[in-house]
PDB file of C-alpha atoms and ligand atoms in Angstrom:
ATOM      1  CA  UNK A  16     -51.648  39.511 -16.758  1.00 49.00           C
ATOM      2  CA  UNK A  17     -47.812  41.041 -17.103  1.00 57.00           C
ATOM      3  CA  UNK A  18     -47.208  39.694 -13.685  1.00 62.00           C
ATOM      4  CA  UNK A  19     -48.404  36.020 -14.579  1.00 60.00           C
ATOM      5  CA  UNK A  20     -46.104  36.520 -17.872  1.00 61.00           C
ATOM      6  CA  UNK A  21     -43.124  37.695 -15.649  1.00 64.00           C
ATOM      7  CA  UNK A  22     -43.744  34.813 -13.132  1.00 55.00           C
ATOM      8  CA  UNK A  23     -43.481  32.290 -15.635  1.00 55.00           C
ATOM      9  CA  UNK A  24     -40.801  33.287 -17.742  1.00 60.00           C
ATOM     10  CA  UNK A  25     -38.784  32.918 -14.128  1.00 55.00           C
ATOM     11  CA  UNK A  26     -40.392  29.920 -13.663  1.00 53.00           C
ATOM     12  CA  UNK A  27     -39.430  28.699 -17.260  1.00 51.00           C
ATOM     13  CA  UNK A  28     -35.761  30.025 -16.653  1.00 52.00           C
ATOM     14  CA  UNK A  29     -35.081  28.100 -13.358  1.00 50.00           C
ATOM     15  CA  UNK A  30     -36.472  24.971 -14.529  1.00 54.00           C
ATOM     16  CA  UNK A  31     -33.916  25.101 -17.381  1.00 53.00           C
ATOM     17  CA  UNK A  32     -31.675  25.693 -15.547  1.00 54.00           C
ATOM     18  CA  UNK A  33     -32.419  23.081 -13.565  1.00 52.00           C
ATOM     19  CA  UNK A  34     -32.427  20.727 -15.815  1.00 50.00           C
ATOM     20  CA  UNK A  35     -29.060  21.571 -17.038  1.00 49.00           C
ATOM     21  CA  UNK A  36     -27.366  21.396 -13.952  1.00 49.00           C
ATOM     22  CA  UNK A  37     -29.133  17.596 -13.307  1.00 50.00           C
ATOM     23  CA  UNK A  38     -27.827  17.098 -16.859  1.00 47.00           C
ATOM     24  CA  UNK A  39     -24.365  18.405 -15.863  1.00 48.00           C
ATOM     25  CA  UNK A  40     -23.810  16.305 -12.799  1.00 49.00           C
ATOM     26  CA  UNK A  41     -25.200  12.851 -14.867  1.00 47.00           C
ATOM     27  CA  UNK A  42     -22.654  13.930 -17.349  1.00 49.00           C
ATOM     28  CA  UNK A  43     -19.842  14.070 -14.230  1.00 49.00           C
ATOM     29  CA  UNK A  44     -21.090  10.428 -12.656  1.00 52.00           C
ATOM     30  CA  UNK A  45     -20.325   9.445 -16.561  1.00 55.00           C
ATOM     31  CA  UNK A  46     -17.131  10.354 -16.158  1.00 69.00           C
ATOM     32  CA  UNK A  47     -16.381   9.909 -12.467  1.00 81.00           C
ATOM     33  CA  UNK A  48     -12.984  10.554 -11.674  1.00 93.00           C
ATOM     34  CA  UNK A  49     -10.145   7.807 -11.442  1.00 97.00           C
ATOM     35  CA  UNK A  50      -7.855   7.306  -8.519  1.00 98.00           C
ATOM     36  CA  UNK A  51      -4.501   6.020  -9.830  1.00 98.00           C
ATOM     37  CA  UNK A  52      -2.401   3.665  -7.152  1.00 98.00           C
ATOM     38  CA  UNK A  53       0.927   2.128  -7.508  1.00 98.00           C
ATOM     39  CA  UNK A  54       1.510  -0.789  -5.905  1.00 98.00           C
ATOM     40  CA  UNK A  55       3.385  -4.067  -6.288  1.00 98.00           C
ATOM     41  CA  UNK A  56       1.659  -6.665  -6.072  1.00 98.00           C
ATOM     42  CA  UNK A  57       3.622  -9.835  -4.853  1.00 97.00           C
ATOM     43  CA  UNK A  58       3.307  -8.989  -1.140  1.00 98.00           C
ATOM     44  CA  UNK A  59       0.470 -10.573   0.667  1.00 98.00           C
ATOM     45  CA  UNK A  60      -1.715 -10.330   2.133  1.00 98.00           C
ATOM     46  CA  UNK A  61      -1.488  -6.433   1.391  1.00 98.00           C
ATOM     47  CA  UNK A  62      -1.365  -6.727  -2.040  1.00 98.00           C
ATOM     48  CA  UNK A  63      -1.241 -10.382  -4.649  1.00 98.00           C
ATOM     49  CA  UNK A  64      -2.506 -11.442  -7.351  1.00 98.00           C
ATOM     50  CA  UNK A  65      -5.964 -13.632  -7.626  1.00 97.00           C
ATOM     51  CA  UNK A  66      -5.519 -14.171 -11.335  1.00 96.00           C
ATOM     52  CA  UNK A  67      -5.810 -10.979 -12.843  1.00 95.00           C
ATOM     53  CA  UNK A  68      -7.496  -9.316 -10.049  1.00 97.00           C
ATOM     54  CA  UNK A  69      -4.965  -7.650  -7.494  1.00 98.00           C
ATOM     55  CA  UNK A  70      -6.809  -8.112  -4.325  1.00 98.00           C
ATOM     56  CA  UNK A  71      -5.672  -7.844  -0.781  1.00 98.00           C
ATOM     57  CA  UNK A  72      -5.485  -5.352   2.541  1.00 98.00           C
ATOM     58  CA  UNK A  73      -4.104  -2.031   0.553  1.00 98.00           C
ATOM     59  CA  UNK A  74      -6.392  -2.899  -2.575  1.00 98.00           C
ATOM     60  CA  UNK A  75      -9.845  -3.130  -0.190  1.00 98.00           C
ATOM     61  CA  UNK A  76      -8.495  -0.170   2.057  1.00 98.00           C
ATOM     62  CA  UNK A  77      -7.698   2.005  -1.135  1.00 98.00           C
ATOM     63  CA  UNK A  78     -11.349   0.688  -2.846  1.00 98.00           C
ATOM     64  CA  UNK A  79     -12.998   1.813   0.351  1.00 98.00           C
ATOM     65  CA  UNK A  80     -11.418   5.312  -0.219  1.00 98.00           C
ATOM     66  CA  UNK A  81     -12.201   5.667  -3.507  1.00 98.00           C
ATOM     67  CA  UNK A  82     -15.843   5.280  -2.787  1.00 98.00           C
ATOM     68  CA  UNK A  83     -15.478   7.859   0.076  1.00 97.00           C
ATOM     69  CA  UNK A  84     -14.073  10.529  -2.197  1.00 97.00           C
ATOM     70  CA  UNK A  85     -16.905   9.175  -4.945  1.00 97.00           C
ATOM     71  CA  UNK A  86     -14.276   8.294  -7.315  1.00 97.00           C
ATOM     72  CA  UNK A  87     -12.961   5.052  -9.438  1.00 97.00           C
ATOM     73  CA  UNK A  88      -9.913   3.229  -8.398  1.00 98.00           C
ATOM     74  CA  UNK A  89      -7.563   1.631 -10.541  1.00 98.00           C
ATOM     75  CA  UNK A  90      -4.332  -0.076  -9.474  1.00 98.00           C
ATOM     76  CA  UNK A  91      -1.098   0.295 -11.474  1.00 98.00           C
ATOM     77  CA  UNK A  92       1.435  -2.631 -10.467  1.00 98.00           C
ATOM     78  CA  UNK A  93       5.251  -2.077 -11.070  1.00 98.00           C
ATOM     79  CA  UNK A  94       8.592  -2.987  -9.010  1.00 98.00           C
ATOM     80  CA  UNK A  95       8.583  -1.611  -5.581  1.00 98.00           C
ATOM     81  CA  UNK A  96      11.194   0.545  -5.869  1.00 97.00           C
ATOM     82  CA  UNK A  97       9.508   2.395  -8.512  1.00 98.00           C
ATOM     83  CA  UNK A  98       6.414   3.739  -6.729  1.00 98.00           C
ATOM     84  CA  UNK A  99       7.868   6.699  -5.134  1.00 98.00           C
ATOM     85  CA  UNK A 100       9.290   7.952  -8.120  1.00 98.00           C
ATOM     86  CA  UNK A 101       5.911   7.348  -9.500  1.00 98.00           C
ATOM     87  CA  UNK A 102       4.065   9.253  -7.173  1.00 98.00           C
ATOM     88  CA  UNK A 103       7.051  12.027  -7.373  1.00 98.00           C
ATOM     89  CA  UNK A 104       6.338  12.205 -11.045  1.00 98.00           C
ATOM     90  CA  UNK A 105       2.612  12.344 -10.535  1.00 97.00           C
ATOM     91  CA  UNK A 106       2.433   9.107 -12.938  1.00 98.00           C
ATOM     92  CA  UNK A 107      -0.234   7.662 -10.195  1.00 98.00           C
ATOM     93  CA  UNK A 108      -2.075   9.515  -7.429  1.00 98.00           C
ATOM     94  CA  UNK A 109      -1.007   7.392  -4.307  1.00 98.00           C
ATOM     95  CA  UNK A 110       1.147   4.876  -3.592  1.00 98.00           C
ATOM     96  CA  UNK A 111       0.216   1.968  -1.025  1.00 98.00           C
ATOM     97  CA  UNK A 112       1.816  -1.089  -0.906  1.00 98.00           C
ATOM     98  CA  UNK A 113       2.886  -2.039   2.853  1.00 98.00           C
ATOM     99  CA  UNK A 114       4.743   0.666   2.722  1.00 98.00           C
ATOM    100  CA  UNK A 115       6.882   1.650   5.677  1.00 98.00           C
ATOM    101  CA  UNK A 116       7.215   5.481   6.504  1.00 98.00           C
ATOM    102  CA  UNK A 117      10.522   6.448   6.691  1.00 98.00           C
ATOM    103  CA  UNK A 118      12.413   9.855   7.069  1.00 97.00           C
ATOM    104  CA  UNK A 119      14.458   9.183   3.718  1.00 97.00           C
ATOM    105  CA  UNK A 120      11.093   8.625   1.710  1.00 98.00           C
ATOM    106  CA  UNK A 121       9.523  11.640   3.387  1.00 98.00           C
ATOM    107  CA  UNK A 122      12.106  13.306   1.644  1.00 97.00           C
ATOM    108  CA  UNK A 123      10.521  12.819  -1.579  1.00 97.00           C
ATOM    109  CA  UNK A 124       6.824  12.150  -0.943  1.00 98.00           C
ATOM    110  CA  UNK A 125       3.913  12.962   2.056  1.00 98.00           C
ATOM    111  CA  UNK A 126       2.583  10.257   3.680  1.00 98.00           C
ATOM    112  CA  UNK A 127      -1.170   9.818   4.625  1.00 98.00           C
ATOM    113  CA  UNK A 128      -1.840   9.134   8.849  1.00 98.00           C
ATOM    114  CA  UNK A 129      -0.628   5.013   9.045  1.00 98.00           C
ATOM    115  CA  UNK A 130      -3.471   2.681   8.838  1.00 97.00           C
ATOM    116  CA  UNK A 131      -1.251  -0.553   9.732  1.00 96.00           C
ATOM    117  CA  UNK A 132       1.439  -1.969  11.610  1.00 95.00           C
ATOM    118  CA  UNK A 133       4.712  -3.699  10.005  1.00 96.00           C
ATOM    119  CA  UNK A 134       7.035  -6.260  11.924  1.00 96.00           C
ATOM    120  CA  UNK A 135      10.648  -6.754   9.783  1.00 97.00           C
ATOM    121  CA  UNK A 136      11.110 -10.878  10.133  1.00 97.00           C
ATOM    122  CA  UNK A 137      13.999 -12.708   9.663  1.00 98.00           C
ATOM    123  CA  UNK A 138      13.283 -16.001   7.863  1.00 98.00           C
ATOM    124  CA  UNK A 139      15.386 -18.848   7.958  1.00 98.00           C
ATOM    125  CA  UNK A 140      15.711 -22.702   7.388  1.00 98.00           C
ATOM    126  CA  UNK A 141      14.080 -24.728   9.456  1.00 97.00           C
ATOM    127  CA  UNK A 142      16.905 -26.187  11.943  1.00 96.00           C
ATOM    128  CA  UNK A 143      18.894 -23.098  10.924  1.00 97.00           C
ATOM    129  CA  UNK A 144      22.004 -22.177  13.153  1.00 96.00           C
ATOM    130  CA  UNK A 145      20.949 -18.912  12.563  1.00 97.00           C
ATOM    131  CA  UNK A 146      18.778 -18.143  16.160  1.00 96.00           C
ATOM    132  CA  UNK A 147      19.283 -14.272  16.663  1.00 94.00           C
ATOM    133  CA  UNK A 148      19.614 -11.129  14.840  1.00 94.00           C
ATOM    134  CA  UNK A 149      23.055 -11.137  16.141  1.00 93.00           C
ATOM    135  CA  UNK A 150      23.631 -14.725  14.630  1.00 96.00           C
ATOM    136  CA  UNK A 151      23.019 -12.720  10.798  1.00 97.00           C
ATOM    137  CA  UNK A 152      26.313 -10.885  10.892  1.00 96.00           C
ATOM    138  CA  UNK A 153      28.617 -12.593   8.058  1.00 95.00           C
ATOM    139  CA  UNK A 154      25.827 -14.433   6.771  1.00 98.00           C
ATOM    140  CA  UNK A 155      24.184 -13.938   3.578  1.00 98.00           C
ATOM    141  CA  UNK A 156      20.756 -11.992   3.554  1.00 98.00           C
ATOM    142  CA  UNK A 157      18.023 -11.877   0.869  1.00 98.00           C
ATOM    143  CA  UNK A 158      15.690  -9.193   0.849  1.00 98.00           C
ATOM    144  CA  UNK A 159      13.433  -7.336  -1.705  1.00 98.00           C
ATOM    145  CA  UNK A 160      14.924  -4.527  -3.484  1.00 98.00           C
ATOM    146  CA  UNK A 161      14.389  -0.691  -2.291  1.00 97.00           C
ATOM    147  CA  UNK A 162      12.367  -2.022   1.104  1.00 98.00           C
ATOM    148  CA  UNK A 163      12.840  -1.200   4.359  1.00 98.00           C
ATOM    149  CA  UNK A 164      14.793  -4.814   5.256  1.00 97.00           C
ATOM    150  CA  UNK A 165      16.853  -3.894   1.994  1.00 98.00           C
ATOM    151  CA  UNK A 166      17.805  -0.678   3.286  1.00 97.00           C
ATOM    152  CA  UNK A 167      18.330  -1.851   6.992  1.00 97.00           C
ATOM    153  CA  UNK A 168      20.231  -5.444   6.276  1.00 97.00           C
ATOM    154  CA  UNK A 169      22.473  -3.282   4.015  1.00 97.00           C
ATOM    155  CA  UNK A 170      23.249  -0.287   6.505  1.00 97.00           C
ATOM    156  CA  UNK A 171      23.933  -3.312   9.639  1.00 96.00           C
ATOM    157  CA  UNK A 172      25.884  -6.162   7.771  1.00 96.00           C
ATOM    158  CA  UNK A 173      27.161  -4.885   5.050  1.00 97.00           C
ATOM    159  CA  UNK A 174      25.955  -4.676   1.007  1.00 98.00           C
ATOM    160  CA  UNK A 175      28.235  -7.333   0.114  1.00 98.00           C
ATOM    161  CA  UNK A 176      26.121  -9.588   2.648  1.00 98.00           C
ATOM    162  CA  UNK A 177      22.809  -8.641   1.099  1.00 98.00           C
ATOM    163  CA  UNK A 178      21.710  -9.570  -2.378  1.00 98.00           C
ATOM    164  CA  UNK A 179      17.902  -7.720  -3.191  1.00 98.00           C
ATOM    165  CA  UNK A 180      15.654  -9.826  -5.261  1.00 98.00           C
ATOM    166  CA  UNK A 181      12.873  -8.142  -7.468  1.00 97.00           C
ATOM    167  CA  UNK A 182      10.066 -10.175  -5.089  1.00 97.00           C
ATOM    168  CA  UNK A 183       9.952 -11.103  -2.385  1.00 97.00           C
ATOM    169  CA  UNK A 184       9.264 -14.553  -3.049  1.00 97.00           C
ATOM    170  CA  UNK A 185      11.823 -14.804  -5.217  1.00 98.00           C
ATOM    171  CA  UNK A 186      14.399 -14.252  -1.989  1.00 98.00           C
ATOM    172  CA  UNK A 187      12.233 -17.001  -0.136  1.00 98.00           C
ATOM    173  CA  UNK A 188      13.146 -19.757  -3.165  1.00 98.00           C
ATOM    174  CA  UNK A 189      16.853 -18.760  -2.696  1.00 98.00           C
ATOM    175  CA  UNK A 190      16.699 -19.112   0.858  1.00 98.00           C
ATOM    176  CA  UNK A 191      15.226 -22.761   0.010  1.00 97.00           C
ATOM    177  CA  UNK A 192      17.760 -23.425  -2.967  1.00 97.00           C
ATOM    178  CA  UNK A 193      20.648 -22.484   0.072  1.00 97.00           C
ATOM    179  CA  UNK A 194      21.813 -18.960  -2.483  1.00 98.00           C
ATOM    180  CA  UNK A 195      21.173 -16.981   0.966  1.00 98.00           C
ATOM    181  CA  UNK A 196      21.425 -18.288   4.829  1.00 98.00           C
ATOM    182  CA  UNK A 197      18.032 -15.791   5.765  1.00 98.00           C
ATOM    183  CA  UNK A 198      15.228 -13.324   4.412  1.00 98.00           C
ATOM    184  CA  UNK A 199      14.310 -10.225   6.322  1.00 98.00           C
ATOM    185  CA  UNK A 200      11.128  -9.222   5.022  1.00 98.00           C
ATOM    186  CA  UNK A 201       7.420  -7.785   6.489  1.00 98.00           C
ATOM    187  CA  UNK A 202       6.029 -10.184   8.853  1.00 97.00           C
ATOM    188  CA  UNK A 203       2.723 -10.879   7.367  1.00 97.00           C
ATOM    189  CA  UNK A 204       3.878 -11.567   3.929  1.00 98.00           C
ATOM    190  CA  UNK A 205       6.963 -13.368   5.694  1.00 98.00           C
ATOM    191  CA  UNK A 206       4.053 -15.755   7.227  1.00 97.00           C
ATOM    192  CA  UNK A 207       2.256 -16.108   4.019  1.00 97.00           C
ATOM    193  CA  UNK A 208       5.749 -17.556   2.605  1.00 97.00           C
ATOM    194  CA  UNK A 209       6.713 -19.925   5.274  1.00 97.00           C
ATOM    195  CA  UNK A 210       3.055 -21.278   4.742  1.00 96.00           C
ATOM    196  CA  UNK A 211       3.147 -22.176   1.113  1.00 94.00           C
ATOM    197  CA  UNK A 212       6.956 -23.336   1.443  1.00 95.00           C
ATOM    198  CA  UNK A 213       7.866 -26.505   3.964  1.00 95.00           C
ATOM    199  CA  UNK A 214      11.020 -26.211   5.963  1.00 97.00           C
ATOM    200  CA  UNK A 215      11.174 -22.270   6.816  1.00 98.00           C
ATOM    201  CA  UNK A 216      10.681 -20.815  10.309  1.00 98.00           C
ATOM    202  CA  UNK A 217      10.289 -16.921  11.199  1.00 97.00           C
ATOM    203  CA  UNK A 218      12.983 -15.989  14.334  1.00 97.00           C
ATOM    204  CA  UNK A 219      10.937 -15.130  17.461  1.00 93.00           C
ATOM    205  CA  UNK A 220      12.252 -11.318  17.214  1.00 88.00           C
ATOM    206  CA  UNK A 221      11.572  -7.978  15.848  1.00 86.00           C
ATOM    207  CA  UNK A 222      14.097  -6.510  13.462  1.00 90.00           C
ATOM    208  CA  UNK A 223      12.005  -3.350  12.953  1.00 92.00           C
ATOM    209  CA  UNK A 224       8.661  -1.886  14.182  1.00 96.00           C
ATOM    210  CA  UNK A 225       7.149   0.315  11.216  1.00 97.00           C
ATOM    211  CA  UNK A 226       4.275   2.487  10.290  1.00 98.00           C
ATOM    212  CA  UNK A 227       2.630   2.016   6.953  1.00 98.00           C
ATOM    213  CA  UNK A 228       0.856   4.681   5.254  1.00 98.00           C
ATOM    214  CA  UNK A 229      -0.186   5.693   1.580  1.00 98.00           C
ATOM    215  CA  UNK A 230       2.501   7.523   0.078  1.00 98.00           C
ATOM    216  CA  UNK A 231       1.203  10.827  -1.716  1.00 98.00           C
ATOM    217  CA  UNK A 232       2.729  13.831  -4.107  1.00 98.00           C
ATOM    218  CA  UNK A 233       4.622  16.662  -2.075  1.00 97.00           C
ATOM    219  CA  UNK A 234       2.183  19.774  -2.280  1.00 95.00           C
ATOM    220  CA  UNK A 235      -1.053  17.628  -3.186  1.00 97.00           C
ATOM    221  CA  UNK A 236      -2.564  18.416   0.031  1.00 97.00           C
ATOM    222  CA  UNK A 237      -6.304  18.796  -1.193  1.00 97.00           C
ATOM    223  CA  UNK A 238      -5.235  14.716  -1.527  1.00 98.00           C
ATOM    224  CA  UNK A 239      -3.782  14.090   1.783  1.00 98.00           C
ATOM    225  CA  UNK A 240      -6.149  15.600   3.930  1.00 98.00           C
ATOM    226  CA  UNK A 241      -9.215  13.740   1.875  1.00 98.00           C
ATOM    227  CA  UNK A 242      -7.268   9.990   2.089  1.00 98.00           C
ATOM    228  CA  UNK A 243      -6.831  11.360   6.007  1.00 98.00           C
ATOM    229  CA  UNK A 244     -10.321  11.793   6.392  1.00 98.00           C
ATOM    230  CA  UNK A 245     -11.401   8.920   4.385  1.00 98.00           C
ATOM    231  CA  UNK A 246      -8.799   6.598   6.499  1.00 98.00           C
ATOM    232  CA  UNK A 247     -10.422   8.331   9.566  1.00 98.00           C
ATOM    233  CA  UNK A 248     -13.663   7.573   9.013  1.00 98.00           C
ATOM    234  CA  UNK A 249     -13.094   3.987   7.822  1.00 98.00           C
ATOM    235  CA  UNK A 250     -11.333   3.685  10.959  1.00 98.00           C
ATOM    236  CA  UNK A 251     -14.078   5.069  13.166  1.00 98.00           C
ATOM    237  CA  UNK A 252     -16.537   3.093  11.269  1.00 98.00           C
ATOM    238  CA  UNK A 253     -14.665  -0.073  11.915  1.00 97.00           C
ATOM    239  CA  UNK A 254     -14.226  -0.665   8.263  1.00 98.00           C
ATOM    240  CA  UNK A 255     -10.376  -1.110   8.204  1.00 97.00           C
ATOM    241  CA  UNK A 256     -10.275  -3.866  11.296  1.00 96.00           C
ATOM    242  CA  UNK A 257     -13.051  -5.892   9.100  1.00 97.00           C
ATOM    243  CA  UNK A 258     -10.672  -5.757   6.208  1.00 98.00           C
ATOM    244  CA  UNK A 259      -7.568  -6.396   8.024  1.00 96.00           C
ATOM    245  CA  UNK A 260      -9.599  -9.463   9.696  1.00 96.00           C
ATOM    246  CA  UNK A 261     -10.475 -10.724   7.023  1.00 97.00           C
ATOM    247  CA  UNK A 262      -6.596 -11.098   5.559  1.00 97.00           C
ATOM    248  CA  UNK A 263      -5.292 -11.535   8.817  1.00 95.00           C
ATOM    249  CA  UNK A 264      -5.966 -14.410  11.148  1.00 84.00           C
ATOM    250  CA  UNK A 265      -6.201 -13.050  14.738  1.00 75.00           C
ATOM    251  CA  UNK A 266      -3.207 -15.304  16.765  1.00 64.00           C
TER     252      UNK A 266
HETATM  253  N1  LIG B  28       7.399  -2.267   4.394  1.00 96.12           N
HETATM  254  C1  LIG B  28       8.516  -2.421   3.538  1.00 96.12           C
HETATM  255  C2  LIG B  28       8.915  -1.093   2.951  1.00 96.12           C
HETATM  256  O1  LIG B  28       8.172  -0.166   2.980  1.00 96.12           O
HETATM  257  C3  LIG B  28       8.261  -3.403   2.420  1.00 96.12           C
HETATM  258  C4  LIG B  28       7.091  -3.111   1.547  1.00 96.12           C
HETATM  259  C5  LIG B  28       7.050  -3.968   0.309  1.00 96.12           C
HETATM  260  N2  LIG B  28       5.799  -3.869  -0.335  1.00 96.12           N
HETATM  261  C6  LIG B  28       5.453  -4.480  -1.485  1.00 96.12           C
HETATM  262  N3  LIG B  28       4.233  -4.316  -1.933  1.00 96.12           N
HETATM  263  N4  LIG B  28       6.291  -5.220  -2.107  1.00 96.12           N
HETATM  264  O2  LIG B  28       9.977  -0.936   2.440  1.00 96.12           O
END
């Protein structure tokens, strides 16, 4: 009789507690954890605007993460320049937004394994004397402040050549209005421009080959290595190539 007591005084314990670690885990899923990313979103196809919604490679990549690492993304937008300082700061988690590793940046932040290619373009007018990258020394050259064609056009012609817009769409309507003579910007958004604006043409060459990669606070490594093996298995699982398709015409 003592022994049945005993046995179900255990058996009344463990089912409590039980039950309260069920109820503990409901009560985490209630508050699943947010992923915070900085991005700016005028830069398709990585990253636009559909109405409200930001949508776009780097929003579908960094949703696909989020759901690896069972957590809630939300997407901060701000001025491109400002995302490192914002990941620096630990305002946001990650920053992605087409962004270009480069030795400077790694300076200040850790970058995730690249997930993505980047071409620097050089657009011009169509009919444009402009033919080479040679032909853009003394000309003037709009770019998007703080990127990697920023940073590149000022370092090879000269800052007093170069005048950085906020967007870089906003460089493609002074290229039209005749304010600058050519645009170095990202390829893919660079193709997205010359096809909502008539009378632009991308130069047949390659000003820079980049990496992207998701940009990530120095010493948050418990981060780094989970977006690494999130990124690896979407890339294994041929989830990245069916987002970048689907953006991304194949030529
Ligand atoms: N790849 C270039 C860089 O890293 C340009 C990126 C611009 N991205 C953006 N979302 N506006 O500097």
């Amino acid at each position: 009789m003592k022994k049945i007591a005993k046995i179900l005084a255990l058996v009344l314990v463990l089912a409590m507690s039980m039950s309260f670690f069920a109820g503990c885990s409901k009560d985490e899923k209630a508050e699943e954890k947010t992923l915070k990313m900085a991005t700016n979103a005028a830069f398709p196809p990585y990253e636009y605007k559909e109405g409200e919604k930001i949508v776009g490679i780097d929003a579908e990549i960094a949703e696909a993460i989020a759901k690896e690492l069972g957590m809630k993304l939300e997407i901060v937008d701000m001025e491109f320049d400002s995302i490192i300082t914002a990941v620096d700061k630990g305002e946001v988690d990650f920053g992605m937004a087409g962004m270009t590793v480069t030795d400077e940046r790694k300076e200040q932040v850790d970058f995730s394994d690249s997930y993505a290619t980047g071409v620097q373009s050089i657009i011009v007018k169509e009919g444009s004397d402009i033919k080479t990258v040679d032909d853009l020394e003394g000309k003037k050259i709009g770019v998007q402040l703080g990127t990697t064609g920023d940073i590149y056009a000022t370092d090879d012609y000269g800052a007093e050549n170069v005048t950085q817009y906020g967007k870089g769409a906003d460089a493609v309507i002074a290229l039209k209005g005749g304010d600058v003579d050519a645009v170095i910007i990202d390829n893919e958004p660079a193709k997205a421009f010359v096809e909502e604006n008539e009378g632009l043409a991308i130069l047949d060459t390659e000003y820079a080959v980049e990496d992207y990669a998701i940009a990530i606070k120095k010493g948050n490594t418990k981060l780094l290595d989970d977006v690494n093996a999130a990124l690896s298995k979407l890339t294994e699982d041929g989830t990245i190539d069916k987002i970048i398709a689907k953006y991304i015409k194949a030529e």
